Structure formats: C-alpha cells, structure tokens
PDB file of C-alpha atoms in Angstrom:
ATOM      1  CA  UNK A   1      58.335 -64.989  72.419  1.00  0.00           C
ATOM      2  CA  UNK A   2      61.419 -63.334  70.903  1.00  0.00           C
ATOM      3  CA  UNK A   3      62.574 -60.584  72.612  1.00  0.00           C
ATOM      4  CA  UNK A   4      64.785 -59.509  69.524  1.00  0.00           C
ATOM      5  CA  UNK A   5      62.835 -60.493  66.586  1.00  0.00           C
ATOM      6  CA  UNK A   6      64.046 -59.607  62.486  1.00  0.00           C
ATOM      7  CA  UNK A   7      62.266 -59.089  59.254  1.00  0.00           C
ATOM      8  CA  UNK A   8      62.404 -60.536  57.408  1.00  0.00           C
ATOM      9  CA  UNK A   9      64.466 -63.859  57.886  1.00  0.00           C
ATOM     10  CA  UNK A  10      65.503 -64.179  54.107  1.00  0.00           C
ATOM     11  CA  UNK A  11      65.274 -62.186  51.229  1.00  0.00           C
ATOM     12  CA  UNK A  12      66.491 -62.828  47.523  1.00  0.00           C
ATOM     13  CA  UNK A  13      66.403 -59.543  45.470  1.00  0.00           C
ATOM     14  CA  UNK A  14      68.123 -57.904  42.792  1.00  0.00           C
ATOM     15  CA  UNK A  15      70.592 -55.572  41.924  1.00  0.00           C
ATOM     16  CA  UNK A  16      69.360 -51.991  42.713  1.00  0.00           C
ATOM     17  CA  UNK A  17      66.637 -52.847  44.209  1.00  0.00           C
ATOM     18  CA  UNK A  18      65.569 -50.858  47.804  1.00  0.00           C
ATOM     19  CA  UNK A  19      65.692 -53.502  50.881  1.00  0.00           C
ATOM     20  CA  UNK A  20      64.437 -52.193  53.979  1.00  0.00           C
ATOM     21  CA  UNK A  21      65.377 -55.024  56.780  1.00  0.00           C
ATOM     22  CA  UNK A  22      63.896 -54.264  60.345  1.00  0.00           C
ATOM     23  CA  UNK A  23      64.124 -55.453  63.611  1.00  0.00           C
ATOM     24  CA  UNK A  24      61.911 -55.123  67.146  1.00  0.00           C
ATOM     25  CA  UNK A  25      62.940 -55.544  70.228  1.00  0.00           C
ATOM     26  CA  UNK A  26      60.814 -55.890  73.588  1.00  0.00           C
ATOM     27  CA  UNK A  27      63.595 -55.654  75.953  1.00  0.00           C
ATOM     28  CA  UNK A  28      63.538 -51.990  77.080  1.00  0.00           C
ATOM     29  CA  UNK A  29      66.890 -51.731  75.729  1.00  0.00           C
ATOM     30  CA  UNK A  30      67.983 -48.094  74.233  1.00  0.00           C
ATOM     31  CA  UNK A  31      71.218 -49.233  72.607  1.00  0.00           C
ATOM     32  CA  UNK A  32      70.138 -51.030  69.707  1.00  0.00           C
ATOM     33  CA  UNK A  33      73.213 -51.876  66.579  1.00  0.00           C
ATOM     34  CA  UNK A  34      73.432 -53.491  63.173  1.00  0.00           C
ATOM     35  CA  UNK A  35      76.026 -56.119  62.051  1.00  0.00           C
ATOM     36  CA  UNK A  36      76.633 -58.386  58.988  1.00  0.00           C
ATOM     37  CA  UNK A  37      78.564 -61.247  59.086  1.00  0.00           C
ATOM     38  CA  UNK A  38      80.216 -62.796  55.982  1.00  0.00           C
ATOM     39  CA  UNK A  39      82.305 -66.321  56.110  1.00  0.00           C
ATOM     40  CA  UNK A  40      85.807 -65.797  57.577  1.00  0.00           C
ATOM     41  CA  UNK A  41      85.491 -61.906  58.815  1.00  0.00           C
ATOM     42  CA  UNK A  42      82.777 -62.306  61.456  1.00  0.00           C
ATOM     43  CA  UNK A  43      80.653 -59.602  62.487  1.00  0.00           C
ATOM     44  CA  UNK A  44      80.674 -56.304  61.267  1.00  0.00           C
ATOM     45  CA  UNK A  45      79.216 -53.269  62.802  1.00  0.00           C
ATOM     46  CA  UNK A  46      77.092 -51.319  59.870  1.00  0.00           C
ATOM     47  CA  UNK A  47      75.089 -48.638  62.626  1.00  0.00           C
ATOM     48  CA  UNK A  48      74.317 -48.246  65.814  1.00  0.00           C
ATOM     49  CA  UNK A  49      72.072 -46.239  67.763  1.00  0.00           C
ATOM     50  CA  UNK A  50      72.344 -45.447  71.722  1.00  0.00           C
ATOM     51  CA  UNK A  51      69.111 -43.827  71.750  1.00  0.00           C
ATOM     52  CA  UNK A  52      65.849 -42.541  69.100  1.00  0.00           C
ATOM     53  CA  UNK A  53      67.235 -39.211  68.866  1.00  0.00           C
ATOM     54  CA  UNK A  54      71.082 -40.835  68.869  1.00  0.00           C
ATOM     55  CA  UNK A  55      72.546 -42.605  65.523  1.00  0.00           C
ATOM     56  CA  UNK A  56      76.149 -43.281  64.557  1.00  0.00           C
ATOM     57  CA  UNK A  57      78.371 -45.321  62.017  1.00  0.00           C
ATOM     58  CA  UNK A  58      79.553 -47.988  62.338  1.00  0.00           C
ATOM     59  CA  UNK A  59      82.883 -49.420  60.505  1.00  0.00           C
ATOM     60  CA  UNK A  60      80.876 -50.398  57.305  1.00  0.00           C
ATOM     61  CA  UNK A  61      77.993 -47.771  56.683  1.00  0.00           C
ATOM     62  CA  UNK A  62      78.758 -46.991  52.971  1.00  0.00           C
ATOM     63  CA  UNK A  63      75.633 -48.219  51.196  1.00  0.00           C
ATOM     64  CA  UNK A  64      73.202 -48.219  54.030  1.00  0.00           C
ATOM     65  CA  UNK A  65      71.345 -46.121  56.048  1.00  0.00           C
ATOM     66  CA  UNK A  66      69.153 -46.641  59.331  1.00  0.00           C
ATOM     67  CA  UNK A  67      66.062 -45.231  60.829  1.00  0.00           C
ATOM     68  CA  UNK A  68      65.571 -45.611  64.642  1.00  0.00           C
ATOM     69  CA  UNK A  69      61.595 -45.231  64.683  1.00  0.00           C
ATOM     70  CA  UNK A  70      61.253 -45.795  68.446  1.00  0.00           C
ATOM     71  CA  UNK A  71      63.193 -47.152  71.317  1.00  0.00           C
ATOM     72  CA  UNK A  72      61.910 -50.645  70.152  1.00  0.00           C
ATOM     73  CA  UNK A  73      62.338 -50.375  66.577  1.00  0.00           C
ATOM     74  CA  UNK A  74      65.581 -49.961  64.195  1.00  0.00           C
ATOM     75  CA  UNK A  75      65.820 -50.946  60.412  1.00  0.00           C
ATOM     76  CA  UNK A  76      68.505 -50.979  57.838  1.00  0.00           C
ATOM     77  CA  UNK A  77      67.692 -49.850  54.414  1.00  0.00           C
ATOM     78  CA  UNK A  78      69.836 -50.532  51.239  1.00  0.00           C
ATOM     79  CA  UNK A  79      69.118 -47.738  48.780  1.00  0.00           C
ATOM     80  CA  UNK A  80      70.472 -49.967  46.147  1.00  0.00           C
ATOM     81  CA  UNK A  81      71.141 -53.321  46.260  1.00  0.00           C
ATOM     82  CA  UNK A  82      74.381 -54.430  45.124  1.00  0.00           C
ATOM     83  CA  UNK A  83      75.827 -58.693  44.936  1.00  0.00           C
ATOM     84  CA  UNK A  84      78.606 -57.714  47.440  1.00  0.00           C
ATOM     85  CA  UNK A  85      76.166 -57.019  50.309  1.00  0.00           C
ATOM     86  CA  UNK A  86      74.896 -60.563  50.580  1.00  0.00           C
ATOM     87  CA  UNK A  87      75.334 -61.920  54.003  1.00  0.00           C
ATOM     88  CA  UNK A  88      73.742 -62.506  57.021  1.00  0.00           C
ATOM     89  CA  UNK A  89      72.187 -59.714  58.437  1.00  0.00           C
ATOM     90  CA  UNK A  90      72.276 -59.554  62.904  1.00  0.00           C
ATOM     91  CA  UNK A  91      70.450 -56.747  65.256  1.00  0.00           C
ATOM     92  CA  UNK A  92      71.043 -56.409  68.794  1.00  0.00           C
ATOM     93  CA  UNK A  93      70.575 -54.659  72.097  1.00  0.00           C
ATOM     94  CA  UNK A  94      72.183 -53.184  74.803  1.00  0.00           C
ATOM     95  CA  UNK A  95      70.850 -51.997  77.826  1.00  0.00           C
ATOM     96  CA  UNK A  96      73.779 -49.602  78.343  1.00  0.00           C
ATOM     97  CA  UNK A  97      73.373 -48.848  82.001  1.00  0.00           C
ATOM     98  CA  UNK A  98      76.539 -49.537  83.059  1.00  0.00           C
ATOM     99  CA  UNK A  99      79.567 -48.413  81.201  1.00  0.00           C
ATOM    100  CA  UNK A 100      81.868 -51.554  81.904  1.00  0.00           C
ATOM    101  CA  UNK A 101      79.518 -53.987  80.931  1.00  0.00           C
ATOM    102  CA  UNK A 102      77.435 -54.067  77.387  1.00  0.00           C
ATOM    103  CA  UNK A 103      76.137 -57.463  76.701  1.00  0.00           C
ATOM    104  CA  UNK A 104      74.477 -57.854  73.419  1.00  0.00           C
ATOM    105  CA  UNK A 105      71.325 -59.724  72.331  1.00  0.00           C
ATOM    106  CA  UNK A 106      70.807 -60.860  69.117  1.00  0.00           C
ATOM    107  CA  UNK A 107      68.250 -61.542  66.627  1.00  0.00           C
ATOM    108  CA  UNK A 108      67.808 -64.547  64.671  1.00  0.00           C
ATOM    109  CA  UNK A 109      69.455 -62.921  61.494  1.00  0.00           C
ATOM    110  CA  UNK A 110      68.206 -62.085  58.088  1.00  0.00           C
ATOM    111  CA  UNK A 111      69.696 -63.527  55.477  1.00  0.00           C
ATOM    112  CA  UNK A 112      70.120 -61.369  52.257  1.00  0.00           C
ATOM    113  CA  UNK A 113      70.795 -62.431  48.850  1.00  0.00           C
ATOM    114  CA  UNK A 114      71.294 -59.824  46.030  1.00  0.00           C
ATOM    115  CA  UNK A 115      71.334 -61.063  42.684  1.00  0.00           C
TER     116      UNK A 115
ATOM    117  CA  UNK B   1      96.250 -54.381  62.143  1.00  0.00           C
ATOM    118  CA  UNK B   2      92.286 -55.554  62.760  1.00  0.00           C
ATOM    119  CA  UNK B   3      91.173 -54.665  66.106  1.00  0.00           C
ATOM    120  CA  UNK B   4      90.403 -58.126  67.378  1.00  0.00           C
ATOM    121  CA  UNK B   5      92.083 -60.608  65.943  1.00  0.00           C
ATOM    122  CA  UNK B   6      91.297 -64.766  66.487  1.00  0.00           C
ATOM    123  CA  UNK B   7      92.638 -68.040  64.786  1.00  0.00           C
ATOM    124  CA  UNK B   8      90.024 -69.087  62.755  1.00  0.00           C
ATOM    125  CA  UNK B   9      90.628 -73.067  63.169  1.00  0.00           C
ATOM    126  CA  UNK B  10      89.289 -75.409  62.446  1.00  0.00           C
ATOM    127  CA  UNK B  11      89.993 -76.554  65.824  1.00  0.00           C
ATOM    128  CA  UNK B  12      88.943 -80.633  65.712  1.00  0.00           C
ATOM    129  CA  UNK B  13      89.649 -82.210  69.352  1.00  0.00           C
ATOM    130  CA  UNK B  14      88.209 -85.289  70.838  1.00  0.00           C
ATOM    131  CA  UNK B  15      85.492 -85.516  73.082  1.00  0.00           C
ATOM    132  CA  UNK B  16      87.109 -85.096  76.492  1.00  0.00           C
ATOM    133  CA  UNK B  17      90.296 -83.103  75.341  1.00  0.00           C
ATOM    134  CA  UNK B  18      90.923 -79.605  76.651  1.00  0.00           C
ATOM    135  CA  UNK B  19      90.956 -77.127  74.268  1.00  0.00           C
ATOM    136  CA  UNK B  20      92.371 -73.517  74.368  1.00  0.00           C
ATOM    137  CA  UNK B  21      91.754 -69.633  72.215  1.00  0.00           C
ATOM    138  CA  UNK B  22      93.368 -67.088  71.734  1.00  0.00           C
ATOM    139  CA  UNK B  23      91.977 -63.592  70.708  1.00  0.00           C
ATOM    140  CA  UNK B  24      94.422 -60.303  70.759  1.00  0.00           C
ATOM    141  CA  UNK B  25      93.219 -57.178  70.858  1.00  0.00           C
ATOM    142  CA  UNK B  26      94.752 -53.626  70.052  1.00  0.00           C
ATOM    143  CA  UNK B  27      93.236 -50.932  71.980  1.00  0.00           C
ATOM    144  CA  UNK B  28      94.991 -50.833  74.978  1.00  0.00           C
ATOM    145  CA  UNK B  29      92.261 -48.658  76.700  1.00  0.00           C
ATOM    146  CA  UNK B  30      89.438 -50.945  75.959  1.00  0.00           C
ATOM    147  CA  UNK B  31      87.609 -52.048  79.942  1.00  0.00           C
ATOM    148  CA  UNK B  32      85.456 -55.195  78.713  1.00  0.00           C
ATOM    149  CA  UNK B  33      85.989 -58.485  76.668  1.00  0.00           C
ATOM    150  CA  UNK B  34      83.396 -60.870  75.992  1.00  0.00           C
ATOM    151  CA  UNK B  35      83.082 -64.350  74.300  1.00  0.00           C
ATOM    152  CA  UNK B  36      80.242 -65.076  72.538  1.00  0.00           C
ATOM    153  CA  UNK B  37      79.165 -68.697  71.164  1.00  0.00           C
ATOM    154  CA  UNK B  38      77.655 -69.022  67.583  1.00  0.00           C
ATOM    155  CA  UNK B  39      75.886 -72.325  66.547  1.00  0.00           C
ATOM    156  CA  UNK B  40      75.717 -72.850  62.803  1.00  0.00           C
ATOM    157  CA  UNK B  41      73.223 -70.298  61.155  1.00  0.00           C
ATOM    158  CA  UNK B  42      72.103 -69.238  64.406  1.00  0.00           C
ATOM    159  CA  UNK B  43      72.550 -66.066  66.255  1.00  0.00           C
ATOM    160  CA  UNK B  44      75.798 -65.075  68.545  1.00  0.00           C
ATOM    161  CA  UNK B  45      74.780 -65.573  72.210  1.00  0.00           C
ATOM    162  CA  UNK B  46      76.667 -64.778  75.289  1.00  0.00           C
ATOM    163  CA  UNK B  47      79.101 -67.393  76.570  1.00  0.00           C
ATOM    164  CA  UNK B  48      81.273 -65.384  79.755  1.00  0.00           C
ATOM    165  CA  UNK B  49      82.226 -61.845  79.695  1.00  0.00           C
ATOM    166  CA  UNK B  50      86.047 -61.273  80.744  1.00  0.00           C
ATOM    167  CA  UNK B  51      86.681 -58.493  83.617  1.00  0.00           C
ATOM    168  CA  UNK B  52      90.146 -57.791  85.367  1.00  0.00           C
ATOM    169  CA  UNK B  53      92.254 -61.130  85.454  1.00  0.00           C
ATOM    170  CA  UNK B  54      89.387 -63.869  84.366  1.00  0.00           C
ATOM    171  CA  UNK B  55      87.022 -65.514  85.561  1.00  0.00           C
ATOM    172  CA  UNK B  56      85.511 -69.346  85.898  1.00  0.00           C
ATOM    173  CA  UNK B  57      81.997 -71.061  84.557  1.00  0.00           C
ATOM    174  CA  UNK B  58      81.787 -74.721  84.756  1.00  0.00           C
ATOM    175  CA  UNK B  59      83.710 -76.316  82.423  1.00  0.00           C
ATOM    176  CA  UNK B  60      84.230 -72.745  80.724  1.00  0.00           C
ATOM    177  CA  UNK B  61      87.665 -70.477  81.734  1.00  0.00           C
ATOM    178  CA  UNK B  62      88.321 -66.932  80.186  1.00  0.00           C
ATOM    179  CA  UNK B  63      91.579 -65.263  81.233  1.00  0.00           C
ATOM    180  CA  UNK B  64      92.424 -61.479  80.378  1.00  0.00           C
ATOM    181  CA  UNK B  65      96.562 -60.755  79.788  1.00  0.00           C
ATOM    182  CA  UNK B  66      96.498 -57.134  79.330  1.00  0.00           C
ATOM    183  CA  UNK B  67     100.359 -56.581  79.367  1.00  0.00           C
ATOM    184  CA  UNK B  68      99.894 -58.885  76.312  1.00  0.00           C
ATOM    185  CA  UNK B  69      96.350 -57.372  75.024  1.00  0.00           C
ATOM    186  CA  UNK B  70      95.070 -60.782  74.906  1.00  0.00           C
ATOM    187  CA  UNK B  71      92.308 -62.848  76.208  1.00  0.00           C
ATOM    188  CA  UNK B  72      91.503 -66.539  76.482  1.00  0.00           C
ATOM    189  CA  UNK B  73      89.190 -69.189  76.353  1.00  0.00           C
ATOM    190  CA  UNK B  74      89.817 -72.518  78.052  1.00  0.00           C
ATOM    191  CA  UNK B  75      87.412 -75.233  77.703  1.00  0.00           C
ATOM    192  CA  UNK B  76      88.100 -78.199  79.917  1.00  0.00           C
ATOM    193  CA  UNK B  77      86.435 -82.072  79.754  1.00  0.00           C
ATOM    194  CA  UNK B  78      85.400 -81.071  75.976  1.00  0.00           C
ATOM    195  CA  UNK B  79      81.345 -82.052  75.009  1.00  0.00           C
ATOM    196  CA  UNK B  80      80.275 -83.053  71.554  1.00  0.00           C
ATOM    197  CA  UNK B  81      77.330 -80.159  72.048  1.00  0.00           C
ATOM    198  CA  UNK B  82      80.716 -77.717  72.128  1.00  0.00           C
ATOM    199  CA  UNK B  83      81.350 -77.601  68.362  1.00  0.00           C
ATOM    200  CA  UNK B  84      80.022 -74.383  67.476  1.00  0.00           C
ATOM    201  CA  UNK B  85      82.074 -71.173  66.933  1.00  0.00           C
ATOM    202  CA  UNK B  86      83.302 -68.880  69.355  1.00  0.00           C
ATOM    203  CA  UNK B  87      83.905 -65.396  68.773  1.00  0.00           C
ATOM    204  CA  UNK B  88      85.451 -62.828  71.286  1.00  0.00           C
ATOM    205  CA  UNK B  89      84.719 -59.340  71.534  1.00  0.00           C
ATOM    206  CA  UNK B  90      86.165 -56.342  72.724  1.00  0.00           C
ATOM    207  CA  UNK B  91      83.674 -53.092  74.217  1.00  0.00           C
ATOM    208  CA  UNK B  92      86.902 -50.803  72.926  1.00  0.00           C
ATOM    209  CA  UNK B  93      86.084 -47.190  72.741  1.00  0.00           C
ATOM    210  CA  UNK B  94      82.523 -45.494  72.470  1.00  0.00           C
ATOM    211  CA  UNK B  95      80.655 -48.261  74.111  1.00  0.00           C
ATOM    212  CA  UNK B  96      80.552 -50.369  70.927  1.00  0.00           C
ATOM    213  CA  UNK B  97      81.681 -54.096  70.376  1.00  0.00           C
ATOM    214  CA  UNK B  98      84.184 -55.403  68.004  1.00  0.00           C
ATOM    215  CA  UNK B  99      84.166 -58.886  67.375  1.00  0.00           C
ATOM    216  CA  UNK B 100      86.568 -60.941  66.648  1.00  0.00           C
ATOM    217  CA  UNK B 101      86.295 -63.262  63.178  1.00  0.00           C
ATOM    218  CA  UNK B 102      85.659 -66.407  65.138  1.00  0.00           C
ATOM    219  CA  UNK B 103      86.904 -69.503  65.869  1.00  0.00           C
ATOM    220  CA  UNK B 104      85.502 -72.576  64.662  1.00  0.00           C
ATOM    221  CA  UNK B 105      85.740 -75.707  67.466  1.00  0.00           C
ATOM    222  CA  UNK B 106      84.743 -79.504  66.082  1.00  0.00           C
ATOM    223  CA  UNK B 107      84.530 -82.069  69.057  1.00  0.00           C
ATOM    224  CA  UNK B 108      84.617 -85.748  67.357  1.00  0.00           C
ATOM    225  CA  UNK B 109      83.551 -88.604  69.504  1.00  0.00           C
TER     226      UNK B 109
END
C-alpha cells in the first residue's frame, strides 16, 4: 500500500467551483506540505504544516487554504476555482526529527483541470 | 533572483556518456541540498541528499561548492532507464524545501 496516498487523482471542474483535494499519509510523519507543479517552474510550495495544531504559507497560498485534520490527514481547498490553477497537484511528508536532514515523500499527484 | 535555480535542458546524451547539473542556490545559510528524480507524470522521489563536500552512489555523484552556492549532479556510464528529470532542492530556512525547476535528461541508445 501507499504510504502517501491523494484524492483524488484527477479532477476537471469549473470556474468557481469549491475543490477540496486531500491527501493521507500512514507514515507517522508530522511535517506534512503542499506543492503544485506547472511545466517549466517545478514545484511550488502552496502550505505546509509541521504539526495539527501548526500551519504556515507557503510561497503561493493566495487562493487556497488548508485544513490539517490529524497528523495523517492534510487537504487543500480552492474556494473558487479559477483556469490559472490547473496543474499537478503533490503532498508530502517529513518526519522532521532531525534538523539537517528533511527528506520528502510524495504522493502520486492530483491532477486539476479548471475550466 | 529565484532561490534555486537549474538549466532546464533538454539534456540528450548517449547511452554510456557522462553527463553533468548544475543547480545554484542563494541562501547562503541554507545546511541541506537534495536531488530528487521525477519520471514523467509520476511523483518526485529521492535520488541522494548533498551534505558538506558530496557524496558518492553507484553510478550517481552530488558535489556541494558552497563558496560558489552551487551543487552538482554527476552521472557516470549513462542508462537508457536515466531519462527522467532531476530536480534539486535546497532545505533553506524554516525547515522547508525549495526546489529547483528541473532538469530534463534524454539518454538515446
């Protein structure tokens, strides 16, 4: 099984329309982040979240907000869909345990398409 | 001036070749650097991480020039299963990642 799994993995909607993306993770991991990626400027950080009671923007969080439900679980809503936030959508982990050294796991990605 | 900066490529060497990446970086303070491999519409995934000078995997050679703010990524004896994209990352300030846009490596036969 997964241990980073994303729903879901693509979604067509339309403008102004409410998206709520989420993503699970059975890692243990606390630190758990947000990214889109869009041809030729890689990934983007949208949110991130060290911990449930912990939540923080990212370089990109105009347009989106984030609920971290439990140490496993952190969606990404768009209030309103707009064309320019179709992309491919990434969560990941962190265990965070040691300062120097923050690998990240990844999803599988949810791709978005707003018409 | 973007935080992590990469060529983007295309990059298109011949099985075999040795092939070498660049990624600069800005924050001087920043501790860790990472590169990360990315296989078309698939997820990133860990390739090495980068501490002090470098270090060695395999085929697989990352090098950290911090008088230069710039790390590498030195693939020797170049496999077709290679091609993929390869994206570096830097832990910077506040324990989150910046990545890099990505470079985009081709291996022909």
């Amino acid at each position: 099984d997964a241990d980073v799994t994303q729903t879901p993995r693509n979604r067509i909607t339309k403008t102004g329309k409410r998206i709520m993306l989420e993503c699970s993770q059975t890692k243990g991991h606390d630190r758990m982040y947000w990214y889109r990626q869009d041809p030729g400027l890689g990934l983007r950080l949208i949110y991130y979240s060290f911990d449930v009671k912990d939540i923080n923007k990212g370089e990109i969080s105009d347009g989106y907000s984030v609920s971290r439900q439990a140490q496993a679980k952190f969606s990404l809503s768009l209030e309103s869909a707009i064309p320019n936030q179709t992309a491919l959508y990434f969560c990941a982990t962190s265990e965070g345990t040691d300062p120097t050294y923050n690998e990240q796991f990844f999803g599988p990605g949810t791709r978005l398409t707003v018409l | 001036r973007k935080e992590v900066e990469q060529d983007p490529g295309p990059f298109n060497v011949p099985e075999g070749a040795t092939v070498a990446f660049n990624c600069t970086y800005s924050n001087s303070a920043s501790q860790s650097f990472f590169w990360y491999r990315q296989d078309c519409r698939k997820e990133p995934k860990l390739l090495m991480s980068v501490y002090s000078s470098g270090n060695e995997d395999g085929r697989f050679t990352a090098q950290l020039n911090r008088a230069s703010q710039y790390i590498s990524l030195l693939i020797r004896d170049s496999k077709l299963s290679d091609s993929a994209t390869y994206l570096c990352a830097d832990e910077g300030s506040a324990s989150k990642i910046i990545f890099g846009s990505g470079t985009r490596l081709s291996i022909r036969p």
